[in-house]
């Protein structure tokens, strides 16, 4: 990914254990912040009821996904719960070059790949208030079998070990407050000096006197 494109928008990488409420949080933040979009991942998993191709994910066959991965079309990709998920490099670059900030809702393996590629990004880990609370939320959701719940909890145990790799950690004890904190992070990142250097320089130049006198 070219640094020119990356100099436009910024990537916001957001990871959380399954059931921590990341979908709701990201939806709220994207609605509240202009110029912020959620990246649409490709996946080899079949669409669930209520999911639409091109809205929730781009659903493709495993064969197609593997061919795309082999051709280097993904910025990052990973096997999550036995299905393949990936962020399309070209789509990402296009959005960033338009100056849009993109939220990638990806797992910890994908977050590591983004970091390894040195694409300018900020990472946020959303933590549930406790393991017991996560278990209770997964059960209340009623989407999974007992075995799936066990598997998600096992993966969550491993994922929280990656918390120290992230720039920010937000605890989802209250969805409104959590979304507010993520929104604050996105806005604060936009005020980083390196991001507004061109604007700040242009403003500073308006303070210079035409005759060069102090
Ligand atoms: P679900 O199938 O429940 O929508 O998502 C399962 C997991 O896949 C979530 O933890 C989500 O973060 C992860 N995921 C979704 N899209 C991507 C992606 O493009 N790359 C990676 N690495 N993980 C993803």
PDB file of C-alpha atoms in Angstrom, residues 24-200:
ATOM      1  CA  UNK A  24     -23.242  -2.363  17.621  1.00  0.00           C
ATOM      2  CA  UNK A  25     -20.424  -0.099  18.745  1.00  0.00           C
ATOM      3  CA  UNK A  26     -18.964   0.289  15.258  1.00  0.00           C
ATOM      4  CA  UNK A  27     -22.400   0.964  13.742  1.00  0.00           C
ATOM      5  CA  UNK A  28     -22.987   3.759  16.241  1.00  0.00           C
ATOM      6  CA  UNK A  29     -19.579   5.335  15.794  1.00  0.00           C
ATOM      7  CA  UNK A  30     -19.773   5.251  11.988  1.00  0.00           C
ATOM      8  CA  UNK A  31     -23.196   6.912  12.161  1.00  0.00           C
ATOM      9  CA  UNK A  32     -21.876   9.610  14.502  1.00  0.00           C
ATOM     10  CA  UNK A  33     -18.619  10.530  12.758  1.00  0.00           C
ATOM     11  CA  UNK A  34     -18.627  12.042   9.235  1.00  0.00           C
ATOM     12  CA  UNK A  35     -15.917  10.717   6.936  1.00  0.00           C
ATOM     13  CA  UNK A  36     -15.696   7.405   8.762  1.00  0.00           C
ATOM     14  CA  UNK A  37     -16.645   4.166   7.055  1.00  0.00           C
ATOM     15  CA  UNK A  38     -16.646   0.516   8.021  1.00  0.00           C
ATOM     16  CA  UNK A  39     -14.590  -1.672   5.733  1.00  0.00           C
ATOM     17  CA  UNK A  40     -16.480  -4.512   4.017  1.00  0.00           C
ATOM     18  CA  UNK A  41     -14.538  -7.744   4.429  1.00  0.00           C
ATOM     19  CA  UNK A  42     -14.553 -10.732   2.132  1.00  0.00           C
ATOM     20  CA  UNK A  43     -15.450 -14.046   3.731  1.00  0.00           C
ATOM     21  CA  UNK A  44     -15.801 -17.658   2.728  1.00  0.00           C
ATOM     22  CA  UNK A  45     -18.456 -18.290   5.385  1.00  0.00           C
ATOM     23  CA  UNK A  46     -22.042 -18.579   4.179  1.00  0.00           C
ATOM     24  CA  UNK A  47     -24.352 -15.629   4.838  1.00  0.00           C
ATOM     25  CA  UNK A  48     -26.487 -15.971   7.970  1.00  0.00           C
ATOM     26  CA  UNK A  49     -30.184 -15.120   7.943  1.00  0.00           C
ATOM     27  CA  UNK A  50     -30.620 -11.376   7.599  1.00  0.00           C
ATOM     28  CA  UNK A  51     -27.160 -10.794   6.134  1.00  0.00           C
ATOM     29  CA  UNK A  52     -26.802  -9.269   2.665  1.00  0.00           C
ATOM     30  CA  UNK A  53     -23.911  -9.631   0.236  1.00  0.00           C
ATOM     31  CA  UNK A  54     -22.094  -6.321  -0.115  1.00  0.00           C
ATOM     32  CA  UNK A  55     -23.634  -4.955   3.078  1.00  0.00           C
ATOM     33  CA  UNK A  56     -22.428  -7.203   5.885  1.00  0.00           C
ATOM     34  CA  UNK A  57     -19.640  -8.931   3.962  1.00  0.00           C
ATOM     35  CA  UNK A  58     -18.720  -9.836   0.425  1.00  0.00           C
ATOM     36  CA  UNK A  59     -19.568 -13.522   0.457  1.00  0.00           C
ATOM     37  CA  UNK A  60     -17.396 -15.648  -1.835  1.00  0.00           C
ATOM     38  CA  UNK A  61     -16.602 -19.342  -2.189  1.00  0.00           C
ATOM     39  CA  UNK A  62     -13.588 -20.744  -0.377  1.00  0.00           C
ATOM     40  CA  UNK A  63     -11.937 -21.386  -3.743  1.00  0.00           C
ATOM     41  CA  UNK A  64     -12.402 -17.781  -4.856  1.00  0.00           C
ATOM     42  CA  UNK A  65     -11.113 -16.504  -1.520  1.00  0.00           C
ATOM     43  CA  UNK A  66      -8.012 -18.683  -1.712  1.00  0.00           C
ATOM     44  CA  UNK A  67      -7.343 -17.527  -5.278  1.00  0.00           C
ATOM     45  CA  UNK A  68      -7.616 -13.880  -4.190  1.00  0.00           C
ATOM     46  CA  UNK A  69      -5.313 -14.514  -1.225  1.00  0.00           C
ATOM     47  CA  UNK A  70      -2.822 -16.265  -3.534  1.00  0.00           C
ATOM     48  CA  UNK A  71      -2.882 -13.262  -5.861  1.00  0.00           C
ATOM     49  CA  UNK A  72      -2.028 -10.965  -2.952  1.00  0.00           C
ATOM     50  CA  UNK A  73      -5.338  -9.111  -3.089  1.00  0.00           C
ATOM     51  CA  UNK A  74      -5.736  -8.879   0.685  1.00  0.00           C
ATOM     52  CA  UNK A  75      -4.149  -6.357   3.005  1.00  0.00           C
ATOM     53  CA  UNK A  76      -4.647  -9.029   5.674  1.00  0.00           C
ATOM     54  CA  UNK A  77      -6.588 -12.239   5.975  1.00  0.00           C
ATOM     55  CA  UNK A  78      -7.097 -14.966   8.549  1.00  0.00           C
ATOM     56  CA  UNK A  79      -8.849 -18.209   9.339  1.00  0.00           C
ATOM     57  CA  UNK A  80     -11.364 -17.407  12.079  1.00  0.00           C
ATOM     58  CA  UNK A  81     -13.510 -20.235  13.506  1.00  0.00           C
ATOM     59  CA  UNK A  82     -12.682 -22.306  10.371  1.00  0.00           C
ATOM     60  CA  UNK A  83     -13.814 -19.670   7.837  1.00  0.00           C
ATOM     61  CA  UNK A  84     -11.620 -17.263   5.905  1.00  0.00           C
ATOM     62  CA  UNK A  85     -11.966 -13.504   6.309  1.00  0.00           C
ATOM     63  CA  UNK A  86      -9.963 -10.770   4.605  1.00  0.00           C
ATOM     64  CA  UNK A  87      -9.632  -7.049   3.964  1.00  0.00           C
ATOM     65  CA  UNK A  88      -9.274  -6.162   0.289  1.00  0.00           C
ATOM     66  CA  UNK A  89      -6.102  -4.114  -0.285  1.00  0.00           C
ATOM     67  CA  UNK A  90      -7.375  -2.242  -3.369  1.00  0.00           C
ATOM     68  CA  UNK A  91     -10.691  -1.239  -1.768  1.00  0.00           C
ATOM     69  CA  UNK A  92      -8.827  -0.054   1.316  1.00  0.00           C
ATOM     70  CA  UNK A  93      -6.333   1.990  -0.653  1.00  0.00           C
ATOM     71  CA  UNK A  94      -9.108   3.630  -2.676  1.00  0.00           C
ATOM     72  CA  UNK A  95     -11.032   4.673   0.434  1.00  0.00           C
ATOM     73  CA  UNK A  96      -7.914   6.028   2.142  1.00  0.00           C
ATOM     74  CA  UNK A  97      -6.893   7.981  -0.942  1.00  0.00           C
ATOM     75  CA  UNK A  98     -10.334   9.654  -0.876  1.00  0.00           C
ATOM     76  CA  UNK A  99      -9.477  10.825   2.641  1.00  0.00           C
ATOM     77  CA  UNK A 100     -11.987   8.506   4.301  1.00  0.00           C
ATOM     78  CA  UNK A 101     -11.077   6.934   7.653  1.00  0.00           C
ATOM     79  CA  UNK A 102     -11.789   3.201   7.584  1.00  0.00           C
ATOM     80  CA  UNK A 103     -12.666   0.956  10.513  1.00  0.00           C
ATOM     81  CA  UNK A 104     -11.457  -2.604  10.063  1.00  0.00           C
ATOM     82  CA  UNK A 105     -13.322  -4.945  12.376  1.00  0.00           C
ATOM     83  CA  UNK A 106     -10.836  -7.792  12.299  1.00  0.00           C
ATOM     84  CA  UNK A 107      -9.425 -10.437  14.596  1.00  0.00           C
ATOM     85  CA  UNK A 108      -6.074 -10.273  16.373  1.00  0.00           C
ATOM     86  CA  UNK A 109      -4.253 -12.228  13.631  1.00  0.00           C
ATOM     87  CA  UNK A 110      -5.399  -9.670  11.040  1.00  0.00           C
ATOM     88  CA  UNK A 111      -4.451  -6.768  13.320  1.00  0.00           C
ATOM     89  CA  UNK A 112      -0.916  -8.190  13.553  1.00  0.00           C
ATOM     90  CA  UNK A 113      -0.639  -8.332   9.767  1.00  0.00           C
ATOM     91  CA  UNK A 114      -1.740  -4.694   9.409  1.00  0.00           C
ATOM     92  CA  UNK A 115       0.895  -3.665  11.974  1.00  0.00           C
ATOM     93  CA  UNK A 116       3.563  -5.759  10.243  1.00  0.00           C
ATOM     94  CA  UNK A 117       2.838  -3.959   6.967  1.00  0.00           C
ATOM     95  CA  UNK A 118       3.461  -0.629   8.657  1.00  0.00           C
ATOM     96  CA  UNK A 119       0.305   0.905   7.243  1.00  0.00           C
ATOM     97  CA  UNK A 120      -0.488   3.985   9.360  1.00  0.00           C
ATOM     98  CA  UNK A 121      -3.184   2.804  11.724  1.00  0.00           C
ATOM     99  CA  UNK A 122      -4.499   3.016  15.234  1.00  0.00           C
ATOM    100  CA  UNK A 123      -5.755  -0.067  17.015  1.00  0.00           C
ATOM    101  CA  UNK A 124      -8.494  -0.473  19.584  1.00  0.00           C
ATOM    102  CA  UNK A 125      -9.364  -3.566  21.592  1.00  0.00           C
ATOM    103  CA  UNK A 126     -12.880  -3.756  23.001  1.00  0.00           C
ATOM    104  CA  UNK A 127     -12.987  -5.825  26.181  1.00  0.00           C
ATOM    105  CA  UNK A 128     -16.117  -7.221  27.795  1.00  0.00           C
ATOM    106  CA  UNK A 129     -16.320  -6.382  31.525  1.00  0.00           C
ATOM    107  CA  UNK A 130     -15.393  -9.964  32.482  1.00  0.00           C
ATOM    108  CA  UNK A 131     -15.236 -13.522  31.211  1.00  0.00           C
ATOM    109  CA  UNK A 132     -18.471 -14.391  33.021  1.00  0.00           C
ATOM    110  CA  UNK A 133     -20.229 -11.426  31.416  1.00  0.00           C
ATOM    111  CA  UNK A 134     -19.034 -12.455  27.947  1.00  0.00           C
ATOM    112  CA  UNK A 135     -20.334 -15.985  28.530  1.00  0.00           C
ATOM    113  CA  UNK A 136     -23.687 -14.618  29.697  1.00  0.00           C
ATOM    114  CA  UNK A 137     -23.935 -12.367  26.606  1.00  0.00           C
ATOM    115  CA  UNK A 138     -23.152 -15.210  24.214  1.00  0.00           C
ATOM    116  CA  UNK A 139     -25.862 -17.341  25.829  1.00  0.00           C
ATOM    117  CA  UNK A 140     -28.385 -14.494  25.827  1.00  0.00           C
ATOM    118  CA  UNK A 141     -27.728 -13.929  22.110  1.00  0.00           C
ATOM    119  CA  UNK A 142     -29.106 -17.406  21.461  1.00  0.00           C
ATOM    120  CA  UNK A 143     -27.275 -17.731  18.115  1.00  0.00           C
ATOM    121  CA  UNK A 144     -24.894 -20.551  18.932  1.00  0.00           C
ATOM    122  CA  UNK A 145     -24.931 -24.150  20.038  1.00  0.00           C
ATOM    123  CA  UNK A 146     -23.253 -25.042  23.334  1.00  0.00           C
ATOM    124  CA  UNK A 147     -20.227 -26.279  21.413  1.00  0.00           C
ATOM    125  CA  UNK A 148     -19.936 -23.018  19.443  1.00  0.00           C
ATOM    126  CA  UNK A 149     -20.182 -21.018  22.665  1.00  0.00           C
ATOM    127  CA  UNK A 150     -17.355 -23.116  24.181  1.00  0.00           C
ATOM    128  CA  UNK A 151     -15.262 -22.527  21.077  1.00  0.00           C
ATOM    129  CA  UNK A 152     -15.864 -18.770  21.083  1.00  0.00           C
ATOM    130  CA  UNK A 153     -14.913 -18.608  24.766  1.00  0.00           C
ATOM    131  CA  UNK A 154     -11.713 -20.597  24.139  1.00  0.00           C
ATOM    132  CA  UNK A 155     -10.760 -18.235  21.324  1.00  0.00           C
ATOM    133  CA  UNK A 156     -11.626 -15.232  23.550  1.00  0.00           C
ATOM    134  CA  UNK A 157      -9.230 -16.538  26.229  1.00  0.00           C
ATOM    135  CA  UNK A 158      -6.420 -16.503  23.668  1.00  0.00           C
ATOM    136  CA  UNK A 159      -7.443 -13.172  22.114  1.00  0.00           C
ATOM    137  CA  UNK A 160      -7.333 -11.171  25.353  1.00  0.00           C
ATOM    138  CA  UNK A 161      -3.650 -12.103  25.634  1.00  0.00           C
ATOM    139  CA  UNK A 162      -3.119  -9.763  22.650  1.00  0.00           C
ATOM    140  CA  UNK A 163      -4.471  -6.689  24.503  1.00  0.00           C
ATOM    141  CA  UNK A 164      -0.943  -5.263  25.125  1.00  0.00           C
ATOM    142  CA  UNK A 165      -0.409  -5.082  21.330  1.00  0.00           C
ATOM    143  CA  UNK A 166      -3.195  -2.488  20.932  1.00  0.00           C
ATOM    144  CA  UNK A 167      -2.950   1.307  21.206  1.00  0.00           C
ATOM    145  CA  UNK A 168      -6.263   1.676  23.041  1.00  0.00           C
ATOM    146  CA  UNK A 169      -8.428  -0.561  25.202  1.00  0.00           C
ATOM    147  CA  UNK A 170     -12.095   0.206  25.761  1.00  0.00           C
ATOM    148  CA  UNK A 171     -14.237  -1.775  28.200  1.00  0.00           C
ATOM    149  CA  UNK A 172     -17.768  -2.369  26.998  1.00  0.00           C
ATOM    150  CA  UNK A 173     -19.671  -2.166  30.277  1.00  0.00           C
ATOM    151  CA  UNK A 174     -22.194   0.224  28.758  1.00  0.00           C
ATOM    152  CA  UNK A 175     -22.688   0.338  24.993  1.00  0.00           C
ATOM    153  CA  UNK A 176     -23.371   4.103  24.805  1.00  0.00           C
ATOM    154  CA  UNK A 177     -20.300   4.979  26.850  1.00  0.00           C
ATOM    155  CA  UNK A 178     -18.156   2.520  24.956  1.00  0.00           C
ATOM    156  CA  UNK A 179     -19.252   3.923  21.577  1.00  0.00           C
ATOM    157  CA  UNK A 180     -18.574   7.418  22.896  1.00  0.00           C
ATOM    158  CA  UNK A 181     -15.030   6.497  23.900  1.00  0.00           C
ATOM    159  CA  UNK A 182     -14.318   4.901  20.507  1.00  0.00           C
ATOM    160  CA  UNK A 183     -15.692   8.018  18.821  1.00  0.00           C
ATOM    161  CA  UNK A 184     -13.402  10.180  20.977  1.00  0.00           C
ATOM    162  CA  UNK A 185     -10.389   8.098  19.939  1.00  0.00           C
ATOM    163  CA  UNK A 186     -11.229   8.474  16.235  1.00  0.00           C
ATOM    164  CA  UNK A 187     -11.639  12.243  16.594  1.00  0.00           C
ATOM    165  CA  UNK A 188      -8.460  12.633  18.652  1.00  0.00           C
ATOM    166  CA  UNK A 189      -6.493  10.722  16.016  1.00  0.00           C
ATOM    167  CA  UNK A 190      -7.619  13.286  13.449  1.00  0.00           C
ATOM    168  CA  UNK A 191      -5.927  16.031  15.475  1.00  0.00           C
ATOM    169  CA  UNK A 192      -2.535  14.314  15.525  1.00  0.00           C
ATOM    170  CA  UNK A 193       0.115  16.666  14.249  1.00  0.00           C
ATOM    171  CA  UNK A 194       1.264  14.344  11.464  1.00  0.00           C
ATOM    172  CA  UNK A 195      -2.283  14.126  10.150  1.00  0.00           C
ATOM    173  CA  UNK A 196      -2.988  17.829  10.012  1.00  0.00           C
ATOM    174  CA  UNK A 197       0.546  18.976   9.236  1.00  0.00           C
ATOM    175  CA  UNK A 198      -0.407  20.388   5.810  1.00  0.00           C
ATOM    176  CA  UNK A 199      -3.391  22.316   7.208  1.00  0.00           C
ATOM    177  CA  UNK A 200      -1.409  23.545  10.209  1.00  0.00           C
TER     178      UNK A 200
END
